[in-house]
XYZ file of C-alpha atoms in Angstrom:
712
model
C 0.747 1.291 -10.821
C 1.830 0.642 -14.390
C 3.919 2.665 -16.800
C 2.988 4.194 -20.099
C 4.494 2.365 -23.103
C 7.740 3.606 -24.543
C 6.205 3.452 -28.027
C 4.104 6.519 -27.275
C 6.897 8.571 -25.749
C 9.582 8.198 -28.381
C 12.291 10.813 -28.519
C 10.979 12.536 -31.695
C 7.840 13.398 -29.763
C 9.915 14.888 -26.969
C 12.218 17.296 -28.718
C 12.116 17.005 -32.492
C 8.320 17.203 -32.613
C 8.326 20.536 -30.845
C 7.278 23.367 -33.188
C 10.318 24.501 -35.240
C 10.211 28.017 -33.855
C 10.434 26.599 -30.362
C 13.321 24.280 -31.223
C 15.303 27.196 -32.599
C 15.005 29.346 -29.507
C 18.337 30.541 -28.149
C 17.042 32.218 -25.010
C 19.148 32.325 -21.886
C 19.199 29.204 -19.789
C 17.880 29.160 -16.255
C 20.327 31.112 -14.140
C 20.391 28.475 -11.432
C 20.347 25.220 -13.342
C 23.584 24.658 -15.314
C 24.755 21.090 -14.937
C 27.686 19.030 -16.118
C 27.045 15.524 -17.341
C 29.093 12.406 -17.425
C 28.728 8.836 -16.344
C 25.963 9.206 -13.776
C 25.949 6.199 -11.475
C 23.517 6.304 -8.593
C 25.861 5.204 -5.834
C 23.264 5.567 -3.121
C 21.274 2.723 -4.643
C 24.272 0.437 -5.023
C 24.914 -0.522 -1.405
C 23.573 -4.057 -1.855
C 25.549 -4.650 -5.016
C 29.240 -4.615 -5.837
C 30.199 -0.923 -6.002
C 31.276 0.415 -9.404
C 34.996 0.758 -9.959
C 36.504 4.172 -9.408
C 37.786 4.500 -12.958
C 34.178 4.649 -14.156
C 33.887 8.019 -12.498
C 37.290 9.297 -13.475
C 37.114 8.539 -17.183
C 35.088 11.685 -17.864
C 37.096 13.847 -15.508
C 39.561 16.150 -17.318
C 43.033 15.589 -15.919
C 44.550 18.591 -14.145
C 48.322 18.597 -13.693
C 50.187 20.148 -10.794
C 50.598 23.385 -12.730
C 46.882 23.763 -13.199
C 46.867 22.956 -16.907
C 43.869 20.918 -18.011
C 44.844 17.746 -19.857
C 42.714 15.511 -22.008
C 42.139 11.977 -20.640
C 44.871 9.485 -21.581
C 47.246 12.325 -22.397
C 50.570 12.965 -20.720
C 50.811 16.521 -22.033
C 48.866 19.663 -21.231
C 46.288 20.579 -23.838
C 47.826 22.969 -26.332
C 46.189 26.035 -27.726
C 44.453 25.178 -30.992
C 43.647 27.284 -33.986
C 40.111 28.490 -34.572
C 39.813 26.045 -37.489
C 40.690 23.140 -35.243
C 38.350 24.416 -32.578
C 35.474 24.537 -34.983
C 36.179 20.973 -35.983
C 36.511 19.798 -32.407
C 32.971 20.924 -31.639
C 31.688 18.051 -33.749
C 33.462 15.502 -31.556
C 31.977 14.026 -28.401
C 32.288 16.563 -25.601
C 34.453 15.865 -22.580
C 32.395 16.129 -19.419
C 32.840 15.990 -15.692
C 31.210 13.374 -13.548
C 28.387 14.831 -11.520
C 29.883 16.596 -8.556
C 28.634 14.133 -5.946
C 29.512 10.841 -7.654
C 33.030 10.272 -6.330
C 32.028 11.476 -2.864
C 28.978 9.239 -2.559
C 30.997 6.224 -3.662
C 33.766 7.063 -1.199
C 31.348 7.458 1.717
C 29.550 4.247 0.782
C 32.795 2.286 0.698
C 34.514 3.771 3.740
C 31.841 5.014 6.172
C 28.893 2.699 5.639
C 29.572 -0.918 6.547
C 26.257 -2.633 5.782
C 23.439 -0.287 4.875
C 20.979 -3.088 4.208
C 21.520 -4.417 7.714
C 21.148 -0.958 9.267
C 17.967 -0.322 7.309
C 16.469 -3.624 8.436
C 17.366 -2.843 12.029
C 15.739 0.587 11.751
C 12.561 -0.987 10.339
C 12.456 -3.528 13.166
C 13.014 -0.826 15.811
C 10.173 1.166 14.272
C 7.651 -1.673 14.471
C 8.622 -3.516 17.683
C 7.123 -1.004 20.197
C 3.763 -1.271 18.465
C 3.974 -5.037 18.464
C 4.470 -4.898 22.217
C 1.348 -2.752 22.485
C -0.973 -5.076 20.532
C 0.311 -8.465 21.704
C -2.290 -10.880 23.086
C -2.378 -13.647 25.666
C -2.700 -16.105 22.813
C -2.546 -16.177 19.038
C -5.612 -14.397 17.672
C -7.345 -14.075 14.319
C -8.895 -10.658 13.686
C -11.197 -9.792 10.792
C -13.015 -6.806 9.302
C -13.075 -3.510 11.163
C -11.349 -4.974 14.234
C -8.362 -6.085 12.170
C -8.270 -2.828 10.215
C -8.490 -0.715 13.369
C -5.618 -2.698 14.855
C -3.192 -1.624 12.118
C -4.486 1.862 11.312
C -2.783 3.679 14.261
C 0.608 2.393 13.083
C 0.407 4.634 10.019
C 0.591 7.727 12.232
C 3.504 6.282 14.226
C 5.510 5.632 11.053
C 4.667 9.063 9.702
C 6.017 10.696 12.874
C 9.329 8.856 12.493
C 9.556 9.999 8.878
C 8.781 13.556 9.961
C 11.555 13.525 12.606
C 14.208 12.952 9.940
C 12.821 15.076 7.114
C 12.158 18.168 9.242
C 15.900 18.646 9.785
C 16.509 19.836 6.211
C 14.992 21.944 3.461
C 12.674 20.621 0.789
C 15.145 21.489 -1.979
C 17.869 19.613 -0.081
C 15.796 16.427 0.021
C 14.682 16.754 -3.595
C 18.252 17.287 -4.739
C 19.445 14.259 -2.791
C 16.552 11.859 -3.455
C 16.426 12.512 -7.181
C 19.984 11.222 -7.271
C 18.939 7.857 -5.878
C 17.912 5.276 -8.465
C 14.319 4.000 -8.126
C 15.026 0.529 -6.805
C 13.612 -1.503 -3.952
C 14.774 -1.227 -0.358
C 13.035 -4.512 0.480
C 14.593 -7.843 1.333
C 14.709 -10.533 -1.348
C 11.674 -12.337 0.070
C 9.572 -9.145 0.242
C 7.420 -7.601 -2.464
C 9.518 -5.365 -4.707
C 7.637 -4.957 -7.987
C 7.362 -1.670 -9.892
C 4.047 -0.800 -8.252
C 5.506 -1.172 -4.767
C 8.588 0.891 -5.621
C 6.290 3.534 -7.092
C 4.201 3.718 -3.943
C 7.248 3.964 -1.672
C 8.664 6.818 -3.754
C 5.316 8.634 -3.787
C 4.922 8.290 -0.016
C 8.403 9.646 0.644
C 8.206 12.528 -1.825
C 4.848 13.527 -0.349
C 6.489 13.496 3.077
C 9.236 15.805 1.786
C 6.598 18.305 0.648
C 4.723 18.068 3.936
C 7.480 18.071 6.543
C 10.689 19.554 5.103
C 11.756 23.092 5.927
C 10.726 25.694 3.377
C 14.257 27.071 3.280
C 17.738 26.334 4.585
C 21.409 26.919 3.852
C 21.990 23.169 3.453
C 22.053 23.551 -0.358
C 23.922 26.339 -2.143
C 25.320 27.387 -5.501
C 28.719 25.892 -6.215
C 30.385 29.296 -6.641
C 29.598 30.188 -3.003
C 31.500 27.239 -1.501
C 35.117 26.154 -1.474
C 36.278 22.646 -2.279
C 36.603 22.027 1.463
C 33.027 23.119 2.236
C 30.977 21.342 -0.395
C 29.299 18.096 0.702
C 30.239 18.756 4.320
C 33.937 18.413 3.509
C 33.558 14.910 2.123
C 34.154 16.076 -1.466
C 37.657 17.084 -0.430
C 38.182 13.916 1.617
C 37.007 11.628 -1.200
C 39.287 13.170 -3.816
C 42.199 13.371 -1.410
C 41.854 9.690 -0.562
C 41.730 9.033 -4.292
C 45.247 10.451 -4.660
C 44.632 14.042 -5.730
C 46.811 16.818 -4.366
C 45.162 19.834 -2.689
C 45.955 22.027 -5.721
C 44.416 19.479 -8.098
C 41.257 19.208 -5.995
C 40.970 22.977 -6.002
C 41.324 23.120 -9.793
C 38.729 20.382 -10.222
C 36.301 22.239 -7.997
C 36.885 25.438 -9.945
C 35.585 23.607 -13.004
C 32.329 22.953 -11.148
C 32.246 26.575 -10.047
C 32.775 27.967 -13.550
C 29.072 27.470 -14.295
C 27.283 27.653 -10.950
C 25.086 24.701 -10.078
C 23.162 23.711 -6.987
C 25.184 21.501 -4.645
C 24.753 20.084 -1.168
C 26.539 22.079 1.482
C 25.550 19.745 4.299
C 26.369 16.087 3.862
C 27.649 13.249 6.036
C 27.530 9.464 6.321
C 24.527 9.865 8.627
C 22.678 11.859 5.979
C 23.449 9.192 3.411
C 22.167 6.525 5.798
C 19.027 8.567 6.456
C 17.854 8.330 2.869
C 17.882 4.535 3.092
C 16.223 4.537 6.475
C 13.537 6.880 5.166
C 12.878 4.479 2.304
C 12.717 1.661 4.834
C 10.123 3.590 6.833
C 8.166 4.400 3.666
C 8.242 0.712 2.766
C 6.780 -0.130 6.198
C 4.103 2.505 5.577
C 3.238 0.815 2.290
C 3.312 -2.618 3.977
C 0.766 -1.530 6.585
C -1.588 -0.083 3.971
C -1.202 -3.257 1.888
C -2.264 -5.360 4.897
C -5.210 -3.035 5.458
C -6.304 -3.460 1.836
C -5.995 -7.241 2.213
C -8.219 -7.074 5.297
C -10.845 -5.226 3.254
C -10.750 -8.143 0.786
C -11.764 -10.509 3.578
C -8.319 -11.676 4.712
C -7.922 -12.324 8.448
C -5.102 -10.758 10.466
C -3.143 -13.209 12.613
C -1.623 -11.567 15.717
C 0.631 -13.813 17.787
C 1.481 -13.612 21.481
C 4.497 -11.380 20.753
C 2.412 -8.883 18.787
C 3.797 -9.862 15.368
C 1.149 -9.896 12.687
C 0.688 -11.476 9.308
C -2.055 -12.130 6.816
C -3.955 -15.392 7.282
C -5.130 -16.020 3.722
C -7.241 -18.925 2.609
C -6.091 -20.785 -0.476
C -8.697 -19.006 -2.577
C -7.828 -15.575 -1.176
C -4.163 -16.143 -1.898
C -4.884 -17.140 -5.508
C -7.183 -14.132 -6.020
C -4.711 -11.642 -4.539
C -1.812 -13.016 -6.588
C -3.967 -12.809 -9.715
C -4.957 -9.237 -8.850
C -1.300 -8.257 -8.355
C -0.299 -9.798 -11.687
C -3.044 -7.854 -13.429
C -1.865 -4.615 -11.815
C 1.745 -5.298 -12.812
C 0.810 -5.267 -16.506
C 0.191 -1.520 -16.285
C -1.839 0.585 -18.664
C -1.257 2.780 -21.714
C -3.391 5.707 -20.616
C -3.730 8.134 -17.748
C -6.725 7.589 -15.492
C -7.988 10.090 -12.959
C -9.825 9.664 -9.678
C -13.080 10.154 -11.580
C -12.594 6.866 -13.404
C -12.048 8.520 -16.781
C -9.212 7.590 -19.161
C -7.068 9.953 -21.198
C -5.507 8.144 -24.145
C -2.166 9.180 -25.585
C -2.793 8.188 -29.214
C -1.793 10.901 -31.680
C -3.492 12.161 -34.799
C -1.661 11.830 -38.077
C -1.524 15.591 -38.575
C 0.358 15.958 -35.289
C -1.369 19.215 -34.373
C -2.370 18.349 -30.857
C -0.817 19.864 -27.781
C 1.140 17.736 -25.354
C 2.300 18.047 -21.795
C 5.699 16.464 -21.381
C 5.717 14.551 -18.085
C 8.158 12.217 -16.406
C 7.735 9.100 -14.312
C 10.262 7.009 -12.430
C 12.142 4.420 -14.491
C 11.037 1.468 -12.362
C 11.642 -1.016 -15.175
C 15.231 0.197 -15.745
C 14.982 1.103 -19.425
C 18.412 2.117 -20.820
C 18.778 5.566 -22.349
C 19.414 4.140 -25.823
C 15.712 3.259 -26.034
C 15.034 6.980 -26.360
C 18.018 8.124 -28.422
C 19.966 5.558 -30.404
C 22.376 7.765 -32.396
C 25.143 10.106 -31.218
C 24.340 9.177 -27.656
C 27.311 9.096 -25.254
C 25.019 7.882 -22.440
C 23.244 5.110 -24.361
C 24.062 2.275 -21.938
C 23.186 4.287 -18.846
C 19.842 4.049 -17.067
C 18.089 7.301 -16.297
C 16.037 7.807 -13.157
C 12.982 8.824 -15.186
C 11.273 7.926 -18.449
C 9.133 10.299 -20.522
C 5.350 10.281 -20.792
C 3.109 12.487 -22.905
C -0.320 13.782 -21.959
C -2.500 14.726 -24.901
C -4.292 17.847 -23.678
C -7.128 17.592 -26.208
C -7.846 14.010 -25.169
C -7.635 14.908 -21.489
C -10.204 17.675 -21.907
C -12.506 15.486 -23.992
C -12.304 12.755 -21.376
C -13.377 15.161 -18.647
C -16.019 17.103 -20.544
C -18.521 16.616 -17.703
C -16.094 18.317 -15.297
C -15.229 21.406 -17.331
C -17.970 23.629 -15.898
C -17.756 22.534 -12.239
C -13.945 22.804 -12.450
C -14.177 26.422 -13.607
C -16.722 27.299 -10.925
C -14.436 25.939 -8.229
C -11.052 27.111 -9.503
C -11.776 30.390 -11.262
C -9.808 29.349 -14.343
C -10.568 26.898 -17.119
C -9.281 23.354 -17.396
C -7.753 24.229 -20.764
C -5.859 27.179 -19.285
C -4.375 24.875 -16.619
C -3.250 22.350 -19.223
C -1.799 25.084 -21.444
C 0.181 26.358 -18.460
C 1.577 22.871 -17.825
C 2.291 22.420 -21.529
C 4.317 25.641 -21.704
C 6.053 24.770 -18.427
C 7.179 21.440 -19.829
C 8.333 23.006 -23.115
C 10.462 25.492 -21.222
C 11.986 22.697 -19.172
C 13.013 20.778 -22.299
C 14.312 23.807 -24.172
C 16.533 25.306 -21.516
C 17.799 22.458 -19.384
C 21.233 21.116 -20.190
C 22.273 23.620 -22.850
C 26.000 23.593 -23.591
C 28.454 25.306 -25.861
C 28.135 22.316 -28.211
C 24.806 22.786 -30.058
C 25.088 19.389 -31.783
C 25.077 17.724 -28.369
C 22.340 19.892 -26.858
C 19.408 17.649 -27.707
C 21.009 14.524 -26.256
C 22.245 16.269 -23.126
C 18.971 18.111 -22.653
C 16.971 14.896 -22.724
C 19.528 13.087 -20.556
C 19.414 15.892 -18.009
C 15.628 15.981 -18.008
C 15.322 12.224 -17.530
C 17.829 12.205 -14.690
C 16.294 14.739 -12.332
C 12.840 15.713 -13.653
C 13.073 19.130 -12.031
C 14.707 22.446 -12.763
C 15.190 25.701 -10.864
C 14.601 29.250 -12.016
C 15.173 32.637 -10.442
C 12.324 34.160 -12.420
C 9.526 35.750 -10.421
C 6.015 34.323 -10.933
C 5.209 37.290 -13.184
C 8.339 36.796 -15.276
C 7.748 33.053 -15.500
C 4.156 33.541 -16.638
C 5.167 36.055 -19.301
C 7.733 33.607 -20.623
C 5.182 30.778 -20.717
C 2.719 32.934 -22.652
C 5.500 33.829 -25.089
C 6.314 30.158 -25.624
C 2.686 29.335 -26.369
C 2.620 32.095 -28.965
C 5.397 30.276 -30.837
C 3.473 27.009 -31.085
C 0.709 25.905 -33.420
C -1.542 25.337 -30.414
C -4.886 27.093 -30.671
C -4.936 29.536 -27.781
C -7.756 31.716 -26.465
C -5.962 34.814 -25.181
C -9.182 36.247 -23.760
C -10.519 33.394 -21.621
C -7.652 30.920 -21.172
C -4.196 32.436 -21.568
C -4.052 35.719 -19.709
C -1.471 36.998 -17.206
C -4.122 37.037 -14.473
C -5.184 33.436 -15.190
C -1.618 32.187 -15.308
C -0.792 33.889 -12.009
C -3.759 32.148 -10.380
C -2.671 28.819 -11.853
C 0.917 29.352 -10.752
C -0.290 29.998 -7.203
C -2.556 26.924 -7.367
C 0.359 24.701 -8.420
C 2.794 26.113 -5.857
C 3.348 24.632 -2.408
C 2.276 26.820 0.516
C 2.023 26.357 4.267
C -1.743 25.911 3.949
C -1.273 23.201 1.327
C 1.282 21.444 3.514
C -1.422 20.942 6.133
C -3.683 19.281 3.561
C -1.054 16.891 2.232
C -1.657 13.226 2.981
C 0.999 10.550 2.679
C -1.464 7.796 1.799
C -3.279 9.766 -0.920
C -0.054 11.368 -2.288
C -1.703 14.737 -2.542
C -2.658 17.338 -3.247
C 0.647 17.218 -5.130
C 2.339 20.552 -5.928
C 4.286 21.068 -9.154
C 6.249 24.136 -8.004
C 7.908 24.977 -4.689
C 10.059 27.869 -3.533
C 13.519 27.870 -2.034
C 14.089 31.481 -1.086
C 13.935 33.440 -4.342
C 14.262 30.276 -6.423
C 11.310 28.376 -7.873
C 11.768 24.633 -8.391
C 9.594 23.124 -11.134
C 8.967 19.374 -10.940
C 7.835 17.608 -14.100
C 8.013 14.353 -12.161
C 4.922 15.337 -10.192
C 2.571 16.239 -13.044
C 1.126 12.746 -13.556
C 0.277 12.419 -9.851
C -1.144 15.938 -9.845
C -3.408 15.241 -12.826
C -4.493 11.848 -11.483
C -5.852 13.522 -8.331
C -6.941 16.782 -9.981
C -10.694 16.319 -9.653
C -10.996 15.057 -6.079
C -13.823 16.923 -4.367
C -15.344 18.330 -7.574
C -18.942 17.286 -8.183
C -20.200 16.662 -11.697
C -23.164 15.063 -13.449
C -22.439 11.364 -12.867
C -24.794 10.284 -15.653
C -23.035 12.522 -18.157
C -19.688 11.199 -16.941
C -20.880 7.679 -17.715
C -22.007 8.646 -21.206
C -18.656 10.342 -21.832
C -16.852 7.176 -20.762
C -18.833 5.076 -23.223
C -18.104 7.489 -26.064
C -14.392 7.616 -25.199
C -14.136 3.850 -25.355
C -16.076 3.611 -28.631
C -13.777 6.188 -30.193
C -10.649 4.384 -28.994
C -11.908 1.019 -30.284
C -12.614 2.527 -33.712
C -9.253 4.305 -33.847
C -7.511 0.996 -33.175
C -9.184 -0.439 -36.269
C -11.752 -2.797 -34.784
C -15.139 -3.429 -36.393
C -17.512 -1.564 -34.069
C -21.074 -2.531 -34.973
C -23.744 0.210 -35.101
C -26.203 -1.843 -33.022
C -26.758 -0.796 -29.395
C -30.142 -2.376 -28.694
C -30.397 -6.136 -29.120
C -34.132 -6.566 -29.655
C -36.498 -9.527 -30.003
C -39.640 -9.409 -32.179
C -41.781 -8.955 -29.039
C -39.807 -5.736 -28.330
C -37.982 -7.172 -25.327
C -34.348 -6.069 -25.524
C -31.018 -5.585 -23.807
C -28.705 -2.675 -24.365
C -24.950 -2.927 -24.864
C -22.495 -0.038 -24.909
C -20.209 -1.602 -27.527
C -20.717 -4.471 -29.940
C -17.483 -5.532 -31.648
C -17.023 -8.092 -34.396
C -13.712 -9.961 -34.442
C -13.805 -12.900 -36.856
C -16.715 -15.083 -35.735
C -16.733 -13.562 -32.247
C -19.332 -11.060 -31.049
C -17.855 -9.082 -28.159
C -20.379 -7.140 -26.072
C -19.110 -4.528 -23.629
C -21.010 -2.850 -20.821
C -19.135 0.145 -19.382
C -18.982 1.548 -15.890
C -17.114 4.586 -14.646
C -16.756 4.830 -10.887
C -15.041 7.552 -8.906
C -12.197 6.249 -6.778
C -12.782 7.219 -3.131
C -9.792 8.455 -1.171
C -10.229 5.797 1.511
C -9.858 3.085 -1.128
C -6.067 3.495 -0.950
C -5.982 2.439 2.706
C -8.637 -0.215 2.244
C -11.286 1.062 4.619
C -13.654 -1.941 4.845
C -16.917 -0.008 4.454
C -15.560 1.771 1.354
C -14.275 -1.411 -0.275
C -17.473 -3.273 0.565
C -19.539 -0.603 -1.180
C -17.270 -0.626 -4.224
C -17.298 -4.430 -4.419
C -21.101 -4.340 -4.375
C -21.163 -1.935 -7.337
C -18.779 -4.138 -9.296
C -20.766 -7.257 -8.429
C -23.888 -5.623 -9.843
C -22.004 -4.873 -13.061
C -20.817 -8.470 -13.360
C -24.364 -9.798 -12.896
C -25.622 -7.409 -15.571
C -22.907 -8.531 -17.989
C -23.727 -12.184 -17.411
C -27.452 -11.550 -17.955
C -26.747 -9.758 -21.273
C -24.819 -12.781 -22.504
C -27.607 -15.129 -21.433
C -30.238 -13.049 -23.259
C -28.200 -12.798 -26.475
C -27.257 -16.490 -26.566
C -30.851 -17.579 -26.032
C -32.283 -15.227 -28.676
C -29.473 -14.777 -31.211
C -31.395 -16.194 -34.260
C -34.338 -13.824 -33.746
C -32.546 -10.639 -32.694
C -32.652 -7.577 -34.932
C -29.806 -7.772 -37.457
C -27.844 -10.539 -39.129
C -25.851 -12.638 -36.675
C -25.467 -15.741 -38.810
C -21.701 -15.313 -38.657
C -21.560 -15.520 -34.835
C -20.000 -18.639 -33.363
C -19.098 -17.195 -29.988
C -20.672 -14.499 -27.783
C -18.361 -12.818 -25.271
C -19.919 -10.423 -22.769
C -17.653 -8.188 -20.682
C -17.831 -5.382 -18.175
C -15.334 -2.567 -18.783
C -13.973 -0.208 -16.132
C -11.010 2.159 -16.120
C -8.854 0.502 -13.469
C -8.106 -3.106 -12.572
C -10.835 -4.102 -10.106
C -10.798 -6.716 -7.364
C -12.594 -9.982 -8.188
C -13.623 -11.747 -4.972
C -14.455 -15.212 -6.253
C -12.836 -17.991 -8.244
C -16.194 -19.190 -9.558
C -15.897 -19.886 -13.278
C -18.760 -17.537 -14.125
C -16.654 -14.552 -13.000
C -13.757 -15.382 -15.304
C -13.310 -15.428 -19.040
C -9.951 -17.189 -18.655
C -8.957 -17.728 -15.033
C -5.617 -19.345 -15.882
C -4.549 -16.170 -17.707
C -6.014 -13.726 -15.181
C -8.839 -12.557 -17.467
C -12.005 -11.750 -15.497
C -15.407 -10.905 -16.926
C -14.977 -7.411 -15.450
C -11.914 -5.950 -17.221
C -10.003 -2.713 -17.142
C -9.728 -0.838 -20.440
C -6.162 -2.045 -20.844
C -7.166 -5.639 -20.209
C -9.903 -5.260 -22.833
C -7.515 -3.803 -25.432
C -4.986 -6.554 -24.796
C -7.723 -9.192 -25.037
C -9.077 -7.783 -28.311
C -5.576 -7.751 -29.787
C -5.083 -11.393 -28.859
C -8.541 -12.329 -30.165
C -7.852 -10.580 -33.468
C -4.538 -12.408 -33.863
C -6.320 -15.714 -33.314
C -9.034 -14.811 -35.844
C -6.435 -13.748 -38.440
C -4.478 -16.960 -37.938
C -7.644 -19.053 -38.313
C -8.566 -17.209 -41.515
C -5.102 -17.773 -42.978
C -5.290 -21.506 -42.267
C -8.587 -21.751 -44.117
C-alpha cells in the first residue's frame, strides 16, 4: 500500500480552503473531546530505542508550587495577576500546554515495569506458532506446492485470530482505539524481517479490524477525566509515575485538576500487562500478515519447504526471488490516487476554480513526515511527527470514476452515492472545525490540525438525529451544490449514519484479511466515536458485492485515463484506430506523443476479488491469465504498428520509437523475466503498468525528450 503525495494534501487545502463561512463558525465544541496538547511522544513505540528524557515531557507542564499556585516554566515565583491589557497581549504568545495525560505514565511504566518488550514479543510470537509447527511436521524435509502448500498454512490464520480475540475481548472498543491511536505506526518486526510501509499498514489494518470485531461494545475501562481522581486514572500508575518523578501528593492532585478542568477521555484501567498486550497484539498481527504473505507467494508458484520440526519457509527459485523483490519495490512506490475494489481510480487533482467538494481523510504516517511539512509558520509542534497524515478525496472525481456503479449502488443501498459522499464530507468538516479549539483563536488552526493528525477520531454526545441536522447545516454553509430533495435529507442521512455505524450484525461480517466492511462510526454508550482514519479503507471496499455493467466500467476507465493524461499536459493524439489501406487495423485506447516517441496504451480494469488478499491459488491463476492476455494484446499492437507505420492513417514521420503498454489500476504481478514482458527490467518497468507507473514513466520520458531538444 502506498501513500498519497503530500503535495496534494497541503495545509491550505485542509483548513484555509474551507469555505469562509465554515471557517468562521464559533459553534460549541464536542462535549466529550477537549484535549490538551504538548510534546506528544509515543512512548509505547519507543521500547526498542533509547527512551526520551523526562524533561521533554515536563517542559510543557505548568509548575505547581506547594501552595497550589500555578507557575510558569523556568520561574521561581507564582504567576501574578495581570491586567486585562497584558492578558490581551499574552494571547498572541505561544500557549503553555500540558503534556498529554498519559505521556509521563507510559514512559514510567516502560522504564520500570517492562524489561525487554522486544524479547517478550518475540517469545509470544514463537509460542503462538510452535504448536502448529508440531502439528504439521513431517518425517523428512518436504517441498509443498500449489493447493497443498496453501492448505497447509490456511488453518493457521484462524488460530492466530483466536489468540488476538482472547486479548481484545477483555476491553471495550473505545478503550483499544484510545490506546492504539497513541502508538506510533512503526514496525514490530525484527531487523531482518520485512518492515516497509506496506507491511506496517497491513498490520495496523488487521489489528484495527480485530478491535471492531472482537472488542466489547461498552465498558467502564475508559472514562471522562472529571469522574476519576488522580489515584484512579490509568489504574493508579498516573499517581505512581508522578510520585516517582518527585511530585508531592498535593502537586499531583493540582496537576490532575488541570486535566479535569476540561473533561477529556482517559483510560481508567491500565497496567504493565495492558501495555505489553498492545505489543503482543501487534506481534500476532504481524504473524497473521506473514502467513498471508506466504500464501500469496505460494499462489505465485513458490514452493513451501516444511522441515522435520514443522518450521516452514519459502523455497524460491532465483527467478521467483527476483520477480517478487521487483514486485515489492513497485508496490513500495505507492500511488497518487485512490483505487477501489472495482479497479477504478479516483484522482485528487483540483480544478483552478477550487469549487469541488472534498472529503478530508487521514492515513497512518508510515513514512514519518514531520508536522512542519503541513504547517511551517507559528507551529510549536513543527519537529514532532504525527501519527497520521492528511489525504483528500475529490467527491466529483470519485463519482465520475464510478459512474457505472451509481444506479446499482442506489438500488442496493436506498440512498445515492453522492448523498453518502456529502455525508462524509460534512462529517470531516465538522471534525476539523471543532476538534482542538482553545481559548487562543490564533493558535486554533495549528492545534486543530495537530490534534486531528494525532488521533484521527473524535467523540460526540450528539444523537444520530442531532448529528445529521448539524451535518446538513454545515453543507448549507458551503459552496457545494446540494440536492436537498434526493441527496441531502434527514431520512437519507439517518440511513447513511446507520450504514456507517458498527452493529452486532456487522461485527459478524468483519474479516481480518479483507479489513472490512470497515465502519466509520461506533458507539460507546451514549457517545458516538467518528473515525476519519477509516474512510479510505471504507471507500476502497465500498463496492464489493455490487454488480455493474463491466463493459461500461471499462469504457469509463479509458475515459478517466484520457482525461488525466490531458490534464497533466501531455499531447494526446485524436487517433484511436491505426488503420492500413486494406482496412486492417488495431485499436488503441490512448496514443500519446512525447518528443519522437509514440506511446500506445491499452487499458484494462479488473475487479479485485476478495480472495486475492490471501492468495487463493485458483483466484490468482485466473487473474494472472487475464493479465497475460492483456500483455499478449499489447505486444501484438506494437508489432502491427511497427510493421505498418509508414502506411498507417495519419502522419507518423516524426516517430522514432513505438512504445506499447498495458495499463491497469493497481501494480500487477509479472510472472516471467523474459525480456518481452519488460520495458526496462533493471528499473522495474514492465509492459503491463499501473496508472502510477505509467504517469511516472511519461514524466521521465518527457524530461528526456526536453533535454534532447535543448541539446539540439
